[in-house]
CSV table of C-alpha atoms and ligand atoms in Angstrom, one decimal:
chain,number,residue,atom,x,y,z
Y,1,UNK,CA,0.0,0.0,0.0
Y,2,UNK,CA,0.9,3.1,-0.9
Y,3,UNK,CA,1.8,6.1,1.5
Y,4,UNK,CA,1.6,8.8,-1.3
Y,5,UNK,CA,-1.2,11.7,-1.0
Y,6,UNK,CA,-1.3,13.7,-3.6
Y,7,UNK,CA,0.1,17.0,-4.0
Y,8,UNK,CA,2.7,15.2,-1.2
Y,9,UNK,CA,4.7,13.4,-2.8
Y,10,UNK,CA,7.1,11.2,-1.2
Y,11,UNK,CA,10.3,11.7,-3.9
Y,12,UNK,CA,9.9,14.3,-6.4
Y,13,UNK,CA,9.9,12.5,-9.6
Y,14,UNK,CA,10.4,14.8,-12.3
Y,15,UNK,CA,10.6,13.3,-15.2
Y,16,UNK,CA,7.7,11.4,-14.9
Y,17,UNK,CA,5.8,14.3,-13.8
Y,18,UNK,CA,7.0,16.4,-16.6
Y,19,UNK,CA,5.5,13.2,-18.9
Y,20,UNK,CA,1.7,13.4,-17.6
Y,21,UNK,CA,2.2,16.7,-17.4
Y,22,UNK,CA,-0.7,18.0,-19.6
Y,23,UNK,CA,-2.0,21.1,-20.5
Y,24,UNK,CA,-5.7,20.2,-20.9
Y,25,UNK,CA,-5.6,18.6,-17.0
Y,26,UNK,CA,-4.4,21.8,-15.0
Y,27,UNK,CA,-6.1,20.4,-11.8
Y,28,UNK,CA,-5.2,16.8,-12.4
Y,29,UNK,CA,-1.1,18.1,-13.0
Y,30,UNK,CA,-0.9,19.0,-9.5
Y,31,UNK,CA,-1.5,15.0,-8.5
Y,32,UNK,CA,1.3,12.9,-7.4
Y,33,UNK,CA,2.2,11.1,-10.3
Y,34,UNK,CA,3.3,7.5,-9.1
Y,35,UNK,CA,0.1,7.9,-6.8
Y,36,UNK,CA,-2.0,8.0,-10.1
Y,37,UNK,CA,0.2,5.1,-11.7
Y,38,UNK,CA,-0.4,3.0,-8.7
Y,39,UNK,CA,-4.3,3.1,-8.2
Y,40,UNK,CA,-4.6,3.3,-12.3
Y,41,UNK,CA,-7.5,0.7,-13.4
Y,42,UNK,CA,-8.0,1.7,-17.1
Y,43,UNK,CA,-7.4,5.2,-18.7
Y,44,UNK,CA,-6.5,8.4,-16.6
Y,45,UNK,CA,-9.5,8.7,-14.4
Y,46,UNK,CA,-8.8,11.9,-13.3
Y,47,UNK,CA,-7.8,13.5,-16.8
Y,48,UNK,CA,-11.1,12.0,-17.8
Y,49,UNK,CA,-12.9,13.4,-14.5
Y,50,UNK,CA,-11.5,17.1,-15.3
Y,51,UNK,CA,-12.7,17.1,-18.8
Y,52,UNK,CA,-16.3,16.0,-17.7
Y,53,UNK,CA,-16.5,18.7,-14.6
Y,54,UNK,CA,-17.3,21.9,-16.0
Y,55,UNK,CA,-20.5,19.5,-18.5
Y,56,UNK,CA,-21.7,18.7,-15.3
Y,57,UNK,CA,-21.0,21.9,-13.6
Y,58,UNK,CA,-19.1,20.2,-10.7
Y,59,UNK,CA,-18.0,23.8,-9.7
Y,60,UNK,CA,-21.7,25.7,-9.1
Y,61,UNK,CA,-22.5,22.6,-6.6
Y,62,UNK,CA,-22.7,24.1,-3.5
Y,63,UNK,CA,-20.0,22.9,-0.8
Y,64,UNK,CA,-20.7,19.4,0.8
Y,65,UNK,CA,-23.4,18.7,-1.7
Y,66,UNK,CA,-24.0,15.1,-1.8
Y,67,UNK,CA,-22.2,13.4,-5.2
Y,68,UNK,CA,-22.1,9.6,-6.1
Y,69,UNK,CA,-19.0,8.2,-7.6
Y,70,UNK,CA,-20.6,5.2,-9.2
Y,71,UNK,CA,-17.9,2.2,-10.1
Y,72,UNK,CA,-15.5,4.5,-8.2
Y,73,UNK,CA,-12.3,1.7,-8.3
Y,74,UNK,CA,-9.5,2.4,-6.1
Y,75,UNK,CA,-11.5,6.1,-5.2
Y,76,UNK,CA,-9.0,8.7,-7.3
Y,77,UNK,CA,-12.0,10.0,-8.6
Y,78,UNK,CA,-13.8,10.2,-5.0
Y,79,UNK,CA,-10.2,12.3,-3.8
Y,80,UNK,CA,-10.7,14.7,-7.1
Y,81,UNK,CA,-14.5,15.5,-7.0
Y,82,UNK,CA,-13.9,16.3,-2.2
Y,83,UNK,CA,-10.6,18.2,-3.1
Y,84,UNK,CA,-11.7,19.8,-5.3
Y,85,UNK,CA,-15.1,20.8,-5.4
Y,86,UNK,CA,-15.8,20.8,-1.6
Y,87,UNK,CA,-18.2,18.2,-2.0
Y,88,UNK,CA,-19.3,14.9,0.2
Y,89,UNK,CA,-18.5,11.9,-1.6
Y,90,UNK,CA,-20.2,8.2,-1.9
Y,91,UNK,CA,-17.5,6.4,-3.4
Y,92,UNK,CA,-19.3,3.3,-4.4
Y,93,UNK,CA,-17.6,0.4,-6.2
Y,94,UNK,CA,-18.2,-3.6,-6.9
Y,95,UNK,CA,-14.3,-4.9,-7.2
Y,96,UNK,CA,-12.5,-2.5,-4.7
Y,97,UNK,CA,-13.3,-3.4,-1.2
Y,98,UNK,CA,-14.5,-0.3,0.8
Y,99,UNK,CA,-12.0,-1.3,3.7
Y,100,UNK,CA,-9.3,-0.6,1.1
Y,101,UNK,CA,-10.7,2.9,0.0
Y,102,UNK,CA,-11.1,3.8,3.0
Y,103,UNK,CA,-7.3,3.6,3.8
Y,104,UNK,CA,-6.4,5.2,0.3
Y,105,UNK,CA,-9.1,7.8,1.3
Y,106,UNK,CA,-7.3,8.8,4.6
Y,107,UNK,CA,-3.8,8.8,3.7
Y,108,UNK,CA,-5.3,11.9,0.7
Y,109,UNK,CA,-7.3,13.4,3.7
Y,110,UNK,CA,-10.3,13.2,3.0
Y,111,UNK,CA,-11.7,10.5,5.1
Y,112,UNK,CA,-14.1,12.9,6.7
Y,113,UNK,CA,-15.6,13.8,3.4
Y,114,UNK,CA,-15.9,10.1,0.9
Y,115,UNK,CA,-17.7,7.4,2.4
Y,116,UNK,CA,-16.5,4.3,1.1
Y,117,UNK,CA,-19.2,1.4,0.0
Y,118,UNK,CA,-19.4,-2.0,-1.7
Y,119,UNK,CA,-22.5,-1.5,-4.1
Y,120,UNK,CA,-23.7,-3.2,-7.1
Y,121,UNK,CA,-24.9,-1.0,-9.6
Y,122,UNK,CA,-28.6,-2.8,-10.0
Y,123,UNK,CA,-28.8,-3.1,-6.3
Y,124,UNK,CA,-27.6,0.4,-4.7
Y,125,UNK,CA,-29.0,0.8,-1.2
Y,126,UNK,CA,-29.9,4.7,-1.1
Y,127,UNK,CA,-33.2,6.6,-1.2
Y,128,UNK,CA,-35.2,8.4,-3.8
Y,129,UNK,CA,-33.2,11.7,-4.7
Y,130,UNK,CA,-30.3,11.2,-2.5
Y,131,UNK,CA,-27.8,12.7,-4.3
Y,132,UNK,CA,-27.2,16.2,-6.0
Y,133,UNK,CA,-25.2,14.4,-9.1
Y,134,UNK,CA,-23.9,11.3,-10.4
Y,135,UNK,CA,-20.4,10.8,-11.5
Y,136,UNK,CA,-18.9,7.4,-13.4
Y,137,UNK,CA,-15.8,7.3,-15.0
Y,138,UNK,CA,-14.7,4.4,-17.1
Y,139,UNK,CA,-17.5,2.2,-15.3
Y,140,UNK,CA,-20.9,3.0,-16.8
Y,141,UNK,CA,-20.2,0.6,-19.6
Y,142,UNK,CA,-20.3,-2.2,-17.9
Y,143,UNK,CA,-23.6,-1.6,-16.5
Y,144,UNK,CA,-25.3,1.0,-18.3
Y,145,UNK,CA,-25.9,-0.1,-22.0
Y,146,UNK,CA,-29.4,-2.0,-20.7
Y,147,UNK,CA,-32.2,-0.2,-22.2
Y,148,UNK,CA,-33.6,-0.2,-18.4
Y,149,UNK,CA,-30.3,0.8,-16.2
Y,150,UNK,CA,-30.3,4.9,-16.6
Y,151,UNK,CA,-34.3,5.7,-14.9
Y,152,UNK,CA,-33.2,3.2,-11.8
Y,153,UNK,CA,-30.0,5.5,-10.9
Y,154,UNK,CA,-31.3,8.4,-11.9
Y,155,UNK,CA,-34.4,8.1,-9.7
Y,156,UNK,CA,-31.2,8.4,-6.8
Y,157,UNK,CA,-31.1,12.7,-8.0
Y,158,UNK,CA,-32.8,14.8,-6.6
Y,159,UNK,CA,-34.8,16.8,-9.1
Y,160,UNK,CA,-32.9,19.2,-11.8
Y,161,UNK,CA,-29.5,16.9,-10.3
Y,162,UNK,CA,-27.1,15.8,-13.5
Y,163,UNK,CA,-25.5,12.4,-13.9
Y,164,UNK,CA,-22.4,12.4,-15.9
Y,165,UNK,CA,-20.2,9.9,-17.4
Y,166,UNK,CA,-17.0,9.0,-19.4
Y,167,UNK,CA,-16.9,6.0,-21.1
Y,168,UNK,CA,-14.5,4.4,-23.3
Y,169,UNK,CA,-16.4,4.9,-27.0
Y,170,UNK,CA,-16.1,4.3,-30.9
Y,171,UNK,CA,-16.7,7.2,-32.9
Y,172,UNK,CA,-19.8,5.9,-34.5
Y,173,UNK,CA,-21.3,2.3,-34.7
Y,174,UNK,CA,-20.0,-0.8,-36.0
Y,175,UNK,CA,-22.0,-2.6,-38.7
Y,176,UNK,CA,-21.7,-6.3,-38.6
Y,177,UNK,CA,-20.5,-8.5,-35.9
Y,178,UNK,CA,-16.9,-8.1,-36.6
Y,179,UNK,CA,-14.6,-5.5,-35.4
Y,180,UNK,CA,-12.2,-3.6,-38.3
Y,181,UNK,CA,-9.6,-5.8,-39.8
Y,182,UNK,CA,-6.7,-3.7,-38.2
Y,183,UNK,CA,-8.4,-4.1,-34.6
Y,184,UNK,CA,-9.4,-7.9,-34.5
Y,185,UNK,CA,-6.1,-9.5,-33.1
Y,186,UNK,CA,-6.3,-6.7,-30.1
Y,187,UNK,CA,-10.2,-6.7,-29.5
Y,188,UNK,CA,-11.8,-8.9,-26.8
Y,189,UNK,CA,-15.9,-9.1,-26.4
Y,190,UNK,CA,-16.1,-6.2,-24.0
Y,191,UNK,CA,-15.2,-3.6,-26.7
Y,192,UNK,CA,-18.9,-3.9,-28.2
Y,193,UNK,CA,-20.0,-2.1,-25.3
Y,194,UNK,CA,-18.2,0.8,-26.3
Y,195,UNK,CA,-20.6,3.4,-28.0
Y,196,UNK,CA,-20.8,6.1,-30.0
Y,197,UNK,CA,-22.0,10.0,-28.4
Y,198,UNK,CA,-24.8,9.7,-31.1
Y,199,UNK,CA,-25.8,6.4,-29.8
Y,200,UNK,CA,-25.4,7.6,-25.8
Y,201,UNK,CA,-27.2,10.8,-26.8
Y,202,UNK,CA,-30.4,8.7,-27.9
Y,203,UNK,CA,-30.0,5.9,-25.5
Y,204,UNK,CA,-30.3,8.6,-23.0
Y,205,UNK,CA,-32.9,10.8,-24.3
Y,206,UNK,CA,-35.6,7.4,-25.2
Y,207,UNK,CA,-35.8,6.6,-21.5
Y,208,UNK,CA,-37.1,10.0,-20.5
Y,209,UNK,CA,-35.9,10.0,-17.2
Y,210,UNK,CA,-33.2,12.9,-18.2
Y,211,UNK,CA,-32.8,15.9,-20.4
Y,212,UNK,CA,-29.3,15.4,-22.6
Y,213,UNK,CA,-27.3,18.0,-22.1
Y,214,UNK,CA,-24.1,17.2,-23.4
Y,215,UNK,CA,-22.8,14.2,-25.0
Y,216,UNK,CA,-19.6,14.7,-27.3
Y,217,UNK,CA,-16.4,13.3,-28.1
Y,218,UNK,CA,-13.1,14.2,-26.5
Y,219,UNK,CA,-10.8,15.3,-29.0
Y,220,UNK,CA,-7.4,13.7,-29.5
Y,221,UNK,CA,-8.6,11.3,-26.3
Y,222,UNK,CA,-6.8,8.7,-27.9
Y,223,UNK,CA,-3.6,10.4,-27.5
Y,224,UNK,CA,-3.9,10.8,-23.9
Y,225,UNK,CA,-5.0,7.1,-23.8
Y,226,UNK,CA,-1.9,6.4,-25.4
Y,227,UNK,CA,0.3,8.7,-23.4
Y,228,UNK,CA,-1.6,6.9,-20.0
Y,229,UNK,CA,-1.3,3.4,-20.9
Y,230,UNK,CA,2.5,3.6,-22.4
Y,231,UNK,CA,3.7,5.4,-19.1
Y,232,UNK,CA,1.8,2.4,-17.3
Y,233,UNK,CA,3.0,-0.1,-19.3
Y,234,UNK,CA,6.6,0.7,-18.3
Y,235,UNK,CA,6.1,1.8,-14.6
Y,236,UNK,CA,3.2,0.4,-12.8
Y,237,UNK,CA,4.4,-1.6,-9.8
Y,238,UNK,CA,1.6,-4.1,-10.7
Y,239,UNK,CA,2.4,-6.8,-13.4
Y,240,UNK,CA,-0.8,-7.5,-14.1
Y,241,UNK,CA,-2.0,-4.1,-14.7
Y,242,UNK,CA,1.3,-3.2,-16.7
Y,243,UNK,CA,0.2,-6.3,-19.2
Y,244,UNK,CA,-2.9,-4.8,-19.4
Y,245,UNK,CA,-1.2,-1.2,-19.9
Y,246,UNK,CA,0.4,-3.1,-22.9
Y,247,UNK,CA,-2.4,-4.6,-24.3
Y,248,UNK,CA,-3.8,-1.1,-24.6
Y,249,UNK,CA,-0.8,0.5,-25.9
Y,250,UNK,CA,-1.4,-2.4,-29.0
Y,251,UNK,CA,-5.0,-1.6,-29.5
Y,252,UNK,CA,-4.0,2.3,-29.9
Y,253,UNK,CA,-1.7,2.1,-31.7
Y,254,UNK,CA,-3.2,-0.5,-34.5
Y,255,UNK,CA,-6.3,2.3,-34.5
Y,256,UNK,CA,-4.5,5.6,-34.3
Y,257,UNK,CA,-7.6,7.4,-33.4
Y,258,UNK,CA,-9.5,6.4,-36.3
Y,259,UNK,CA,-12.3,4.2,-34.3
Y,260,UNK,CA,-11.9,4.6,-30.8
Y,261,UNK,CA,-11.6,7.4,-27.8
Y,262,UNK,CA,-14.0,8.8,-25.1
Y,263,UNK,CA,-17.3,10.3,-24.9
Y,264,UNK,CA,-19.1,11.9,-21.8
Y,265,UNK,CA,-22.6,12.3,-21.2
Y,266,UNK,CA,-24.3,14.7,-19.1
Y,267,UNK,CA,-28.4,14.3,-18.3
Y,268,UNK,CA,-30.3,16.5,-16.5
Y,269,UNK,CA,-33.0,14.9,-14.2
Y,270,UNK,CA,-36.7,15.9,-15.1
X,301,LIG,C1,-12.1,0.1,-15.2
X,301,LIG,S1,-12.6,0.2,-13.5
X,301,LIG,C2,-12.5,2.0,-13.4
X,301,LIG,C3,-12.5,2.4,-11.9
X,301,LIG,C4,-12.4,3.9,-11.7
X,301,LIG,N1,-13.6,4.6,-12.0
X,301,LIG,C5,-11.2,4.5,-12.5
X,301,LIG,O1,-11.5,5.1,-13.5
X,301,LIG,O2,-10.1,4.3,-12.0
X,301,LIG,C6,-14.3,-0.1,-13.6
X,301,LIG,C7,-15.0,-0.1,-12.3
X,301,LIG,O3,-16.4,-0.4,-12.5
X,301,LIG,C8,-16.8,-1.1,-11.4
X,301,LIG,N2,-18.0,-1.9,-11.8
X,301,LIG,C9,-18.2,-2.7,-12.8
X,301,LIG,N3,-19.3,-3.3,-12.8
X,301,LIG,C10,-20.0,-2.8,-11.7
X,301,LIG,C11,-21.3,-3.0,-11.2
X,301,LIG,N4,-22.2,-3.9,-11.7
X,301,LIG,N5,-21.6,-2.3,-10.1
X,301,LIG,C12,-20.8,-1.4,-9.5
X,301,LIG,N6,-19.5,-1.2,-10.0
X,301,LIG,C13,-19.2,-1.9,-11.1
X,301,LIG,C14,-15.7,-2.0,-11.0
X,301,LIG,O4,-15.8,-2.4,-9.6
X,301,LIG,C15,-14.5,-1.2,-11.3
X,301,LIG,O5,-13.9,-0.7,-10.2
């Protein structure tokens, strides 16, 4: 376990700092580094997290407003959105256990402020307009794409609250069943539940449980994708998650921005 907070950082590290240092991500820049590298579980979450704030209007909430980081992972996010929006945080995840947040979430100093939880995203144990928005990065994907899901977590905002999300996406639909010819040795099954803004925007807007307010494509995201998973191919302490780092690295590269990057959604609850 780590003992690196951010903005604390135990050694400086500067070249690796000056590598995700990114112009896009002012807020994110001043994060320790090797503190990102070492709770990473897909993409930057917090370079993804920045880009989505000011869609969702993370900074009119009012201080200690109630936000729920849904499919939260090892709580970066949950650090981000109480740093730096003065918000209380429900940092709610499937895979992480809370006991583990919960120690990442006092060594960044925020204890007081996220409340770590094991929740299931079908089966999330809070009341009727709860929260005053919704925040998922690089999770709604894996539980989000039924037809059904969006009304039964949205019913969780309180009226005129916004859920937002960054997923991993495709430009526009695939025909077919088969991926493109320069993807298919580095695409597994999960990829197909990678949409397209279009696709978000009316998957959204059918169920009528939000207004759309944004949904859009980050520009050059694969680039930062890139940048993310090659620095994590080479220096995550976890083997496991540098293979995966590497596997992405692959799948980049053979696309080169043509197919796949990141879109955000932002609905507003009617
Ligand atoms: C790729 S990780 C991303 C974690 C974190 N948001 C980040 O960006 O670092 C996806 C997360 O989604 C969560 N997740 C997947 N399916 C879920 C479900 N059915 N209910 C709640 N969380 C889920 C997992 O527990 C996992 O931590």
């Amino acid at each position: 376990m780590s003992d690196i907070t951010p903005r604390t950082p135990r050694t400086p590290d500067t070249p690796l700092t000056d590598r995700l240092t990114h112009p896009r991500y002012p807020r994110s820049n001043r994060y320790d580094a090797r503190w990102t590298i070492e709770n990473q579980m897909g993409p930057h979450a917090l370079w993804l997290l920045e880009w989505l704030a000011p869609a969702l209007g993370l900074d009119r909430l009012r201080p200690g407003a109630r936000v729920l980081d849904l499919g939260c992972g090892r709580a970066m996010t949950s650090v981000f959105l109480a740093r730096e929006y003065d918000v209380q945080v429900v940092a709610a995840d499937l895979w992480v256990k809370p006991d583990d947040n919960a120690v990442r979430l006092a060594q960044a100093g925020v204890a007081d402020r996220v409340l770590p939880v094991r929740a299931e995203a079908h089966d999330l144990p809070f009341a009727e307009g709860s929260f005053d928005a919704i925040v998922s990065v690089d999770a709604y994907h894996y539980f989000g794409t039924d037809d059904l899901y969006l009304p039964t977590v949205t019913r969780l905002l309180r009226p005129g609250g916004r859920i937002g999300v960054v997923v991993p996406s495709v430009r526009e639909e695939l025909d077919g069943t088969e991926p493109p010819a320069r993807l298919a040795p580095h695409w597994e099954p999960g990829f197909w539940s990678f949409h397209s803004p279009a696709w978000w925007r009316r998957n959204w807007t059918r169920t009528g449980a939000v207004t759309v307010e944004t949904a859009d494509w980050l520009q050059d995201g694969w680039r930062d994708w890139l940048l993310w998973s090659e620095v994590c191919a080479e220096e995550s302490p976890s083997e496991f998650m540098a293979g995966l780092a590497r596997d992405s690295v692959d799948l980049i590269n053979a696309d080169e921005g043509r197919l796949l990057g990141f879109t955000r959604v932002v609905g507003r609850r009617i």
